[in-house]
């Protein structure tokens, strides 16, 4: 727990105090977010030129905090199990965050360079998401690694990802094989990155929702660590078969802390936007969390707000192409409520409540499954 707290604190402080520096740097480089002024959205007023690509700050803060958390791990008492060496799990999770963020960075860079809201084309962005998902999905599924605890005892050789679909645990009846698992991981990465990206339309909306989801994954992973099948001190049959749960909790906590620090400057009126750099980076990490904690089918509930907003876009497109009519005044859904007269702050707070409800339901299901397994 000490290492997780250290990582959260370091990430929060780095993000909180380095974001103003990033604001000045990006403003000097004229890396402002291009704004379409012909949409009739009140939230767009006064935002032209606001620095973008702020996701760079909390991605770097997460990576640095991970290192700090590992330094704290070396001071743990011998009576505790800890991953004192960097693991494949960390490689996959941080890799998904960094390289998904890199795809978003290219998109942001092109927007700034062209001074236009259209950056990387859809095919290019899709290809980048598929490539990132495929590479790290293959690493997650094909590369098990033996691991020792602080006492030098061999623990498990689980892979980061599973070859079965999972809800709260792996579901043995839903075996999909290694190739199928990689395909599923690619799909989850695409869904999560696009979900967070579509949600990032109002000041602080995607950042706050991501904090809730990442904090929930930190709790889930730490609970798995405390009831871990690889822990020789824990012999109950209802333990969790995962790899490196403390690593997962550490990274999830660090990312949540970094996002809280960033939210200080990103909340309305935002002084900086996360851009596609941050949105895709967070989406990639959230997808990795679902994969590594073996909770892939729980993710649509945990990230319920992202699902709702994504579905609003899908429904709008299908309706318009089949009937020529729009279901919403504008999609994604948050802009529908803007055009209905809701203030930006009201929309953000109410959507945060929806995100919190999804997180609460998911955590309730996770814990109730544990209680059922115990009984």
PDB file of C-alpha atoms in Angstrom, residues 157-286:
ATOM      1  CA  UNK A 157       4.096 -17.385 -14.567  1.00  0.00           C
ATOM      2  CA  UNK A 158       0.795 -15.948 -15.692  1.00  0.00           C
ATOM      3  CA  UNK A 159       0.585 -13.837 -18.823  1.00  0.00           C
ATOM      4  CA  UNK A 160      -0.719 -10.285 -18.521  1.00  0.00           C
ATOM      5  CA  UNK A 161      -3.695 -11.057 -20.743  1.00  0.00           C
ATOM      6  CA  UNK A 162      -5.869 -14.145 -20.722  1.00  0.00           C
ATOM      7  CA  UNK A 163      -6.935 -16.507 -23.488  1.00  0.00           C
ATOM      8  CA  UNK A 164     -10.455 -16.591 -22.065  1.00  0.00           C
ATOM      9  CA  UNK A 165     -12.987 -13.797 -21.837  1.00  0.00           C
ATOM     10  CA  UNK A 166     -13.433 -12.408 -18.353  1.00  0.00           C
ATOM     11  CA  UNK A 167     -16.058 -10.607 -16.330  1.00  0.00           C
ATOM     12  CA  UNK A 168     -14.802 -10.410 -12.745  1.00  0.00           C
ATOM     13  CA  UNK A 169     -12.588 -13.436 -13.231  1.00  0.00           C
ATOM     14  CA  UNK A 170     -11.711 -15.513 -16.259  1.00  0.00           C
ATOM     15  CA  UNK A 171     -14.678 -17.462 -17.613  1.00  0.00           C
ATOM     16  CA  UNK A 172     -13.269 -20.927 -18.518  1.00  0.00           C
ATOM     17  CA  UNK A 173     -16.175 -21.707 -20.849  1.00  0.00           C
ATOM     18  CA  UNK A 174     -15.296 -18.702 -23.027  1.00  0.00           C
ATOM     19  CA  UNK A 175     -11.892 -19.854 -24.259  1.00  0.00           C
ATOM     20  CA  UNK A 176     -10.854 -17.878 -27.351  1.00  0.00           C
ATOM     21  CA  UNK A 177      -7.212 -18.864 -27.843  1.00  0.00           C
ATOM     22  CA  UNK A 178      -4.183 -16.619 -28.159  1.00  0.00           C
ATOM     23  CA  UNK A 179      -5.029 -15.130 -31.545  1.00  0.00           C
ATOM     24  CA  UNK A 180      -8.594 -14.499 -30.438  1.00  0.00           C
ATOM     25  CA  UNK A 181      -7.293 -12.878 -27.259  1.00  0.00           C
ATOM     26  CA  UNK A 182      -5.094 -10.478 -29.228  1.00  0.00           C
ATOM     27  CA  UNK A 183      -8.059  -9.567 -31.443  1.00  0.00           C
ATOM     28  CA  UNK A 184     -10.193  -8.896 -28.363  1.00  0.00           C
ATOM     29  CA  UNK A 185      -7.455  -6.728 -26.853  1.00  0.00           C
ATOM     30  CA  UNK A 186      -7.260  -4.702 -30.084  1.00  0.00           C
ATOM     31  CA  UNK A 187     -11.025  -4.202 -29.988  1.00  0.00           C
ATOM     32  CA  UNK A 188     -10.948  -3.130 -26.330  1.00  0.00           C
ATOM     33  CA  UNK A 189      -8.114  -0.670 -27.031  1.00  0.00           C
ATOM     34  CA  UNK A 190     -10.041   0.819 -29.954  1.00  0.00           C
ATOM     35  CA  UNK A 191     -13.255   1.056 -27.944  1.00  0.00           C
ATOM     36  CA  UNK A 192     -11.626   2.596 -24.869  1.00  0.00           C
ATOM     37  CA  UNK A 193      -9.462   5.122 -26.725  1.00  0.00           C
ATOM     38  CA  UNK A 194     -12.345   6.318 -28.887  1.00  0.00           C
ATOM     39  CA  UNK A 195     -14.707   6.348 -25.898  1.00  0.00           C
ATOM     40  CA  UNK A 196     -12.466   8.642 -23.856  1.00  0.00           C
ATOM     41  CA  UNK A 197     -11.725  10.764 -26.939  1.00  0.00           C
ATOM     42  CA  UNK A 198     -15.424  11.315 -27.677  1.00  0.00           C
ATOM     43  CA  UNK A 199     -16.047  12.183 -24.021  1.00  0.00           C
ATOM     44  CA  UNK A 200     -13.311  14.826 -24.092  1.00  0.00           C
ATOM     45  CA  UNK A 201     -15.461  17.677 -25.337  1.00  0.00           C
ATOM     46  CA  UNK A 202     -16.059  19.835 -22.260  1.00  0.00           C
ATOM     47  CA  UNK A 203     -13.666  21.214 -19.653  1.00  0.00           C
ATOM     48  CA  UNK A 204     -12.693  18.480 -17.211  1.00  0.00           C
ATOM     49  CA  UNK A 205     -15.323  15.973 -18.348  1.00  0.00           C
ATOM     50  CA  UNK A 206     -13.066  13.186 -19.616  1.00  0.00           C
ATOM     51  CA  UNK A 207     -10.396  13.893 -17.001  1.00  0.00           C
ATOM     52  CA  UNK A 208     -12.789  13.591 -14.066  1.00  0.00           C
ATOM     53  CA  UNK A 209     -14.470  10.477 -15.446  1.00  0.00           C
ATOM     54  CA  UNK A 210     -11.074   8.866 -16.046  1.00  0.00           C
ATOM     55  CA  UNK A 211     -10.022   9.594 -12.461  1.00  0.00           C
ATOM     56  CA  UNK A 212     -13.019   7.604 -11.215  1.00  0.00           C
ATOM     57  CA  UNK A 213     -12.368   4.639 -13.513  1.00  0.00           C
ATOM     58  CA  UNK A 214      -8.633   4.531 -12.761  1.00  0.00           C
ATOM     59  CA  UNK A 215      -9.224   4.860  -9.012  1.00  0.00           C
ATOM     60  CA  UNK A 216     -11.645   1.940  -9.233  1.00  0.00           C
ATOM     61  CA  UNK A 217      -9.027  -0.151 -11.029  1.00  0.00           C
ATOM     62  CA  UNK A 218      -6.498   0.743  -8.341  1.00  0.00           C
ATOM     63  CA  UNK A 219      -8.922  -0.599  -5.718  1.00  0.00           C
ATOM     64  CA  UNK A 220      -9.700  -3.718  -7.756  1.00  0.00           C
ATOM     65  CA  UNK A 221      -6.035  -4.497  -8.376  1.00  0.00           C
ATOM     66  CA  UNK A 222      -5.048  -3.910  -4.757  1.00  0.00           C
ATOM     67  CA  UNK A 223      -7.874  -6.175  -3.610  1.00  0.00           C
ATOM     68  CA  UNK A 224      -6.587  -8.824  -6.011  1.00  0.00           C
ATOM     69  CA  UNK A 225      -3.108  -8.346  -4.550  1.00  0.00           C
ATOM     70  CA  UNK A 226      -4.424  -8.941  -1.040  1.00  0.00           C
ATOM     71  CA  UNK A 227      -6.168 -12.126  -2.253  1.00  0.00           C
ATOM     72  CA  UNK A 228      -3.613 -13.282  -4.783  1.00  0.00           C
ATOM     73  CA  UNK A 229      -3.133 -16.913  -5.765  1.00  0.00           C
ATOM     74  CA  UNK A 230       0.625 -16.333  -6.137  1.00  0.00           C
ATOM     75  CA  UNK A 231       0.942 -15.319  -2.492  1.00  0.00           C
ATOM     76  CA  UNK A 232       2.113 -18.405  -0.549  1.00  0.00           C
ATOM     77  CA  UNK A 233       0.555 -16.899   2.585  1.00  0.00           C
ATOM     78  CA  UNK A 234      -2.864 -16.899   0.962  1.00  0.00           C
ATOM     79  CA  UNK A 235      -4.185 -20.405   0.410  1.00  0.00           C
ATOM     80  CA  UNK A 236      -7.914 -19.886  -0.062  1.00  0.00           C
ATOM     81  CA  UNK A 237      -9.467 -21.263  -3.245  1.00  0.00           C
ATOM     82  CA  UNK A 238     -11.243 -18.007  -4.106  1.00  0.00           C
ATOM     83  CA  UNK A 239      -7.997 -16.127  -4.760  1.00  0.00           C
ATOM     84  CA  UNK A 240      -7.406 -14.172  -7.997  1.00  0.00           C
ATOM     85  CA  UNK A 241      -5.323 -15.630 -10.821  1.00  0.00           C
ATOM     86  CA  UNK A 242      -3.706 -12.541 -12.290  1.00  0.00           C
ATOM     87  CA  UNK A 243      -0.182 -11.302 -12.932  1.00  0.00           C
ATOM     88  CA  UNK A 244       1.401  -8.543 -10.882  1.00  0.00           C
ATOM     89  CA  UNK A 245      -1.695  -7.023  -9.228  1.00  0.00           C
ATOM     90  CA  UNK A 246       0.424  -4.643  -7.140  1.00  0.00           C
ATOM     91  CA  UNK A 247       1.990  -3.314 -10.351  1.00  0.00           C
ATOM     92  CA  UNK A 248      -1.479  -2.732 -11.753  1.00  0.00           C
ATOM     93  CA  UNK A 249      -2.651  -0.938  -8.602  1.00  0.00           C
ATOM     94  CA  UNK A 250       0.491   1.198  -8.593  1.00  0.00           C
ATOM     95  CA  UNK A 251       0.093   2.302 -12.207  1.00  0.00           C
ATOM     96  CA  UNK A 252      -3.664   2.866 -11.917  1.00  0.00           C
ATOM     97  CA  UNK A 253      -3.163   4.917  -8.764  1.00  0.00           C
ATOM     98  CA  UNK A 254      -0.359   6.930 -10.347  1.00  0.00           C
ATOM     99  CA  UNK A 255      -2.470   7.705 -13.427  1.00  0.00           C
ATOM    100  CA  UNK A 256      -5.444   8.699 -11.263  1.00  0.00           C
ATOM    101  CA  UNK A 257      -3.250  10.991  -9.166  1.00  0.00           C
ATOM    102  CA  UNK A 258      -1.729  12.543 -12.278  1.00  0.00           C
ATOM    103  CA  UNK A 259      -5.185  13.209 -13.714  1.00  0.00           C
ATOM    104  CA  UNK A 260      -6.326  14.875 -10.472  1.00  0.00           C
ATOM    105  CA  UNK A 261      -3.329  17.219 -10.643  1.00  0.00           C
ATOM    106  CA  UNK A 262      -4.093  17.960 -14.281  1.00  0.00           C
ATOM    107  CA  UNK A 263      -7.789  18.504 -13.510  1.00  0.00           C
ATOM    108  CA  UNK A 264      -6.843  21.489 -11.345  1.00  0.00           C
ATOM    109  CA  UNK A 265      -5.921  23.316 -14.564  1.00  0.00           C
ATOM    110  CA  UNK A 266      -8.306  21.508 -16.918  1.00  0.00           C
ATOM    111  CA  UNK A 267     -11.536  22.226 -15.085  1.00  0.00           C
ATOM    112  CA  UNK A 268     -13.779  25.065 -16.298  1.00  0.00           C
ATOM    113  CA  UNK A 269     -12.540  27.454 -17.505  1.00  0.00           C
ATOM    114  CA  UNK A 270      -9.770  25.203 -18.792  1.00  0.00           C
ATOM    115  CA  UNK A 271      -6.310  26.682 -19.141  1.00  0.00           C
ATOM    116  CA  UNK A 272      -5.131  23.619 -21.055  1.00  0.00           C
ATOM    117  CA  UNK A 273      -6.739  20.687 -22.891  1.00  0.00           C
ATOM    118  CA  UNK A 274      -5.533  17.112 -22.729  1.00  0.00           C
ATOM    119  CA  UNK A 275      -5.998  16.794 -26.496  1.00  0.00           C
ATOM    120  CA  UNK A 276      -6.010  13.487 -28.309  1.00  0.00           C
ATOM    121  CA  UNK A 277      -2.621  12.890 -26.684  1.00  0.00           C
ATOM    122  CA  UNK A 278      -4.246  12.556 -23.289  1.00  0.00           C
ATOM    123  CA  UNK A 279      -7.561  11.049 -24.390  1.00  0.00           C
ATOM    124  CA  UNK A 280      -6.012   8.221 -26.381  1.00  0.00           C
ATOM    125  CA  UNK A 281      -3.333   7.675 -23.734  1.00  0.00           C
ATOM    126  CA  UNK A 282      -5.944   7.304 -21.000  1.00  0.00           C
ATOM    127  CA  UNK A 283      -8.089   5.072 -23.191  1.00  0.00           C
ATOM    128  CA  UNK A 284      -5.144   2.798 -23.910  1.00  0.00           C
ATOM    129  CA  UNK A 285      -4.326   2.524 -20.207  1.00  0.00           C
ATOM    130  CA  UNK A 286      -7.941   1.830 -19.223  1.00  0.00           C
TER     131      UNK A 286
END
